[in-house]
Tab-separated table of C-alpha atoms in Angstrom:
chain	number	residue	atom	x	y	z
A	1	MET	CA	13.064	60.292	125.126
A	2	ASN	CA	11.929	59.598	121.593
A	3	SER	CA	9.731	62.687	121.557
A	4	PHE	CA	12.722	64.743	122.661
A	5	ALA	CA	14.912	63.262	119.927
A	6	LEU	CA	12.344	63.842	117.202
A	7	ARG	CA	11.266	67.333	118.201
A	8	ALA	CA	14.565	68.766	119.407
A	9	PHE	CA	16.758	67.224	116.724
A	10	ARG	CA	14.853	65.847	113.711
A	11	ASP	CA	12.319	68.666	113.392
A	12	THR	CA	14.971	71.287	114.092
A	13	ALA	CA	17.176	69.661	111.464
A	14	ASP	CA	14.259	69.822	109.010
A	15	ARG	CA	14.173	73.588	109.502
A	16	ASP	CA	17.949	73.822	109.002
A	17	TYR	CA	17.612	71.791	105.812
A	18	ILE	CA	14.947	74.088	104.369
A	19	HIS	CA	17.035	77.073	105.451
A	20	ALA	CA	20.052	75.650	103.611
A	21	ARG	CA	17.956	75.296	100.452
A	22	MET	CA	16.776	78.905	100.807
A	23	ALA	CA	20.371	80.087	101.149
A	24	TYR	CA	21.496	78.105	98.107
A	25	ARG	CA	18.744	79.577	95.934
A	26	ALA	CA	19.869	83.054	97.017
A	27	ASP	CA	23.567	82.338	96.286
A	28	LEU	CA	24.384	82.671	100.001
A	29	PHE	CA	26.801	79.776	99.921
A	30	PRO	CA	28.612	80.126	103.277
A	31	GLN	CA	25.176	80.177	104.933
A	32	PHE	CA	24.185	77.171	102.831
A	33	HIS	CA	27.221	75.244	104.082
A	34	TRP	CA	26.589	76.189	107.700
A	35	SER	CA	22.905	75.218	107.683
A	36	ALA	CA	23.694	72.024	105.769
A	37	LEU	CA	26.201	71.042	108.444
A	38	HIS	CA	23.705	71.801	111.216
A	39	ALA	CA	20.965	69.757	109.534
A	40	LEU	CA	23.056	66.635	109.007
A	41	GLU	CA	24.589	66.935	112.472
A	42	LYS	CA	21.155	67.014	114.110
A	43	TYR	CA	19.803	64.114	112.063
A	44	ALA	CA	22.776	62.034	113.224
A	45	LYS	CA	22.283	63.058	116.851
A	46	CYS	CA	18.576	62.253	116.621
A	47	ILE	CA	19.399	58.703	115.532
A	48	ALA	CA	21.973	58.399	118.304
A	49	ILE	CA	19.326	59.196	120.908
A	50	LEU	CA	16.745	56.891	119.308
A	51	VAL	CA	19.163	53.957	119.588
A	52	ARG	CA	20.294	55.163	123.033
A	53	ILE	CA	23.943	55.951	122.348
A	54	PRO	CA	25.368	57.582	125.511
A	55	LYS	CA	27.106	60.875	124.857
A	56	PRO	CA	30.921	60.564	124.851
A	57	LYS	CA	33.033	62.180	127.551
A	58	LEU	CA	34.469	64.547	124.967
A	59	ALA	CA	31.465	66.524	123.764
A	60	ILE	CA	30.443	66.319	120.121
A	61	THR	CA	29.973	69.806	118.699
A	62	HIS	CA	29.087	70.409	115.060
A	63	GLU	CA	30.257	67.009	113.869
A	64	ILE	CA	28.486	64.367	111.834
A	65	LYS	CA	30.960	61.546	111.252
A	66	ARG	CA	31.755	61.126	114.949
A	67	SER	CA	28.078	60.584	115.737
A	68	LEU	CA	27.759	58.168	112.824
A	69	ASP	CA	30.787	56.217	114.048
A	70	LEU	CA	29.130	55.817	117.458
A	71	ILE	CA	25.820	54.808	115.873
A	72	SER	CA	27.554	52.170	113.749
A	73	GLU	CA	28.209	50.158	116.905
A	74	LYS	CA	24.467	49.412	117.063
A	75	LEU	CA	23.097	50.190	113.621
A	76	ASP	CA	24.351	49.959	110.046
A	77	ILE	CA	23.307	53.009	108.025
A	78	PRO	CA	24.347	52.635	104.372
A	79	LEU	CA	25.708	55.879	102.939
A	80	SER	CA	26.816	56.512	99.371
A	81	GLU	CA	30.368	57.646	98.657
A	82	GLN	CA	28.948	60.974	97.488
A	83	THR	CA	27.301	61.534	100.867
A	84	LYS	CA	30.428	60.491	102.772
A	85	ASN	CA	32.538	62.900	100.734
A	86	PHE	CA	30.013	65.714	101.161
A	87	ILE	CA	29.989	65.239	104.938
A	88	LYS	CA	33.791	65.247	104.962
A	89	ARG	CA	33.873	68.463	102.962
A	90	LEU	CA	31.414	70.183	105.307
A	91	GLU	CA	33.321	69.115	108.404
A	92	GLU	CA	36.830	69.795	107.161
A	93	PHE	CA	36.292	72.837	105.007
A	94	GLY	CA	32.897	73.967	103.865
A	95	ALA	CA	31.280	74.953	107.151
A	96	ARG	CA	33.781	74.419	109.919
A	97	PHE	CA	34.990	78.018	109.989
A	98	ARG	CA	32.223	80.594	110.366
A	99	TYR	CA	34.021	83.936	110.298
A	100	LEU	CA	35.964	83.795	107.034
A	101	GLU	CA	39.067	82.584	108.862
A	102	VAL	CA	39.798	80.545	105.743
A	103	SER	CA	38.923	81.017	102.100
A	104	TRP	CA	35.914	79.157	100.747
A	105	PHE	CA	34.620	77.958	97.409
A	106	ILE	CA	31.652	76.138	95.976
A	107	ARG	CA	31.521	74.120	92.793
A	108	ASP	CA	29.321	71.529	91.166
A	109	CYS	CA	25.736	71.258	92.388
A	110	GLU	CA	26.137	70.898	96.131
A	111	LEU	CA	22.419	71.329	96.755
A	112	ALA	CA	21.816	67.992	95.034
A	113	MET	CA	24.489	66.482	97.282
A	114	LEU	CA	22.753	67.851	100.372
A	115	ASP	CA	19.365	66.551	99.217
A	116	ARG	CA	20.838	63.087	98.752
A	117	ALA	CA	22.624	63.178	102.123
A	118	VAL	CA	19.464	64.257	103.950
A	119	TRP	CA	17.460	61.500	102.282
A	120	GLU	CA	20.009	58.803	103.152
A	121	LEU	CA	20.259	59.823	106.809
A	122	ARG	CA	16.854	61.231	107.755
A	123	ARG	CA	14.963	57.981	107.058
A	124	TYR	CA	16.418	56.612	110.298
A	125	CYS	CA	14.989	59.501	112.331
A	126	ASN	CA	11.866	57.397	112.784
A	127	ALA	CA	11.078	55.885	116.179
A	128	GLU	CA	8.802	53.309	114.530
A	129	LEU	CA	11.864	51.546	113.121
A	130	TYR	CA	13.169	50.624	116.535
A	131	GLU	CA	12.176	48.181	119.251
A	132	TYR	CA	12.567	48.889	122.961
A	133	SER	CA	12.371	47.133	126.289
A	134	GLY	CA	11.217	49.773	128.702
A	135	ASN	CA	13.353	52.774	127.805
A	136	GLN	CA	16.205	50.714	126.374
A	137	PHE	CA	16.774	50.183	122.663
A	138	THR	CA	16.906	46.464	121.846
A	139	SER	CA	16.939	46.161	118.055
A	140	ILE	CA	15.726	47.565	114.765
A	141	SER	CA	12.680	45.994	113.169
A	142	ARG	CA	14.189	43.767	110.475
A	143	GLU	CA	11.147	44.075	108.222
A	144	LYS	CA	11.127	47.874	108.360
A	145	TYR	CA	14.918	48.022	108.108
A	146	GLU	CA	14.848	46.119	104.831
A	147	GLN	CA	12.322	48.651	103.506
A	148	VAL	CA	14.523	51.686	104.187
A	149	LYS	CA	18.008	50.187	103.807
A	150	PRO	CA	18.410	50.352	99.979
A	151	ILE	CA	19.850	53.653	98.742
A	152	ASP	CA	19.416	53.065	95.018
A	153	LYS	CA	15.872	54.386	94.644
A	154	PRO	CA	13.702	56.751	96.725
A	155	THR	CA	10.119	55.725	97.390
A	156	GLN	CA	7.459	57.039	99.732
A	157	THR	CA	8.097	54.087	102.048
A	158	ASN	CA	11.826	54.700	102.378
A	159	THR	CA	11.593	58.489	102.359
A	160	LEU	CA	8.686	59.814	104.411
A	161	VAL	CA	8.616	59.497	108.189
A	162	PRO	CA	5.507	59.860	110.357
A	163	GLY	CA	5.008	63.213	112.036
A	164	GLY	CA	8.020	64.870	110.423
A	165	LEU	CA	8.171	68.593	109.829
A	166	LEU	CA	9.095	68.066	106.167
A	167	GLU	CA	6.043	65.888	105.698
A	168	GLU	CA	3.874	68.523	107.385
A	169	THR	CA	5.363	71.192	105.115
A	170	LEU	CA	4.582	69.106	102.028
A	171	ARG	CA	1.013	68.596	103.217
A	172	LYS	CA	0.351	72.305	103.878
A	173	ARG	CA	0.222	73.860	100.446
A	174	ASP	CA	-0.016	77.337	101.981
A	175	SER	CA	3.218	76.878	103.935
A	176	ARG	CA	5.584	79.773	103.234
A	177	SER	CA	8.610	77.464	103.316
A	178	ARG	CA	7.099	74.818	101.036
A	179	PRO	CA	8.282	76.391	97.736
A	180	ASP	CA	11.881	76.326	98.939
A	181	LEU	CA	11.577	72.723	100.085
A	182	ILE	CA	10.150	71.309	96.866
A	183	TRP	CA	12.188	73.461	94.420
A	184	CYS	CA	14.206	71.021	92.258
A	185	ASN	CA	13.955	68.450	95.057
A	186	LEU	CA	14.125	64.859	93.876
A	187	TYR	CA	13.312	63.426	97.310
A	188	TYR	CA	10.857	65.726	99.087
A	189	SER	CA	8.137	66.850	96.729
A	190	ALA	CA	4.447	66.280	96.080
A	191	SER	CA	5.212	65.085	92.548
A	192	LYS	CA	6.784	61.758	91.591
A	193	ARG	CA	9.910	63.138	89.979
A	194	LYS	CA	12.447	60.851	88.370
A	195	LYS	CA	14.966	63.613	87.668
A	196	VAL	CA	15.509	67.303	88.325
A	197	TYR	CA	17.659	69.895	86.597
A	198	MET	CA	19.906	72.242	88.565
A	199	LYS	CA	22.632	74.634	87.513
A	200	SER	CA	26.048	74.081	89.006
A	201	SER	CA	27.350	77.030	91.001
A	202	ILE	CA	30.904	78.302	91.059
A	203	MET	CA	31.923	80.972	93.540
A	204	ALA	CA	34.856	81.596	95.872
A	205	GLU	CA	36.097	84.151	98.381
A	206	ASN	CA	39.552	84.616	99.854
A	207	SER	CA	39.933	85.122	103.579
A	208	PRO	CA	41.438	88.456	104.651
A	209	LEU	CA	43.920	86.400	106.667
A	210	PHE	CA	44.950	84.590	103.502
A	211	LEU	CA	45.543	87.920	101.775
A	212	TYR	CA	47.275	89.513	104.765
A	213	PRO	CA	48.710	86.750	106.978
A	214	GLU	CA	50.930	89.265	108.748
A	215	ILE	CA	47.914	90.613	110.668
A	216	ILE	CA	47.161	87.311	112.419
A	217	ASP	CA	48.649	88.315	115.805
A	218	GLU	CA	46.883	91.661	115.801
A	219	VAL	CA	43.534	90.122	114.818
A	220	SER	CA	43.925	87.542	117.596
A	221	LYS	CA	43.818	90.382	120.142
A	222	TYR	CA	40.244	91.173	119.207
A	223	THR	CA	38.613	87.898	118.165
A	224	PHE	CA	39.129	84.180	118.617
A	225	ILE	CA	41.242	82.543	115.933
A	226	PRO	CA	41.607	78.740	116.153
A	227	LYS	CA	45.181	77.753	116.949
A	228	GLU	CA	45.487	75.570	113.875
A	229	VAL	CA	44.437	78.488	111.685
A	230	ALA	CA	46.836	80.908	113.368
A	231	ASP	CA	49.714	78.431	113.100
A	232	ALA	CA	48.988	77.828	109.421
A	233	TYR	CA	49.088	81.517	108.541
A	234	LYS	CA	52.208	82.125	110.633
A	235	SER	CA	53.997	79.419	108.687
A	236	LYS	CA	53.319	81.109	105.345
């Protein structure tokens, strides 16, 4: 079970995280938002499996907060207000709609927000933190929990996890994805950085449906438009 959680969710999330960083560097911001959402979603689901949270009757799709709410019944994961707000933005606006159904924008340095969010959440994607009886989660190791719990300062102890794909990427200096992982990364880098400098990005794009709301019924004949989106444009 733990191997499944780590390989299918944590390591896959690591790839999504690197992919999000690649997209950001290339100014592909909708793709950045989408991969960022996928990465954080999978980290949360990895933790849920590690602490043996049964899946709810209503399936969780690309959601982060719902998984975190379920996890909170067994485990307290401290998250900064910045990370909470970034997750909310991804779920409610930044990455929820994939086909330009709504307009999008990016401002500030959202890559730094993603890096922080990944660091705060990914540390718990570590089976060595948890104690089991047979296949059942019993508790988190208090000693190890106290080492990773603080979110005021990143260290090797509260950042790196054994066997992780990010750690493997950092170790392999010839990895083709390594430059994109370590670029301006305060948390995952071979150097002991205390600060990084990034340029804020500002870009936006209006949805065709925002510009021409009268076409909503015709468009709906050919592609799926979420009901809430269709209703919003019809009310304009």
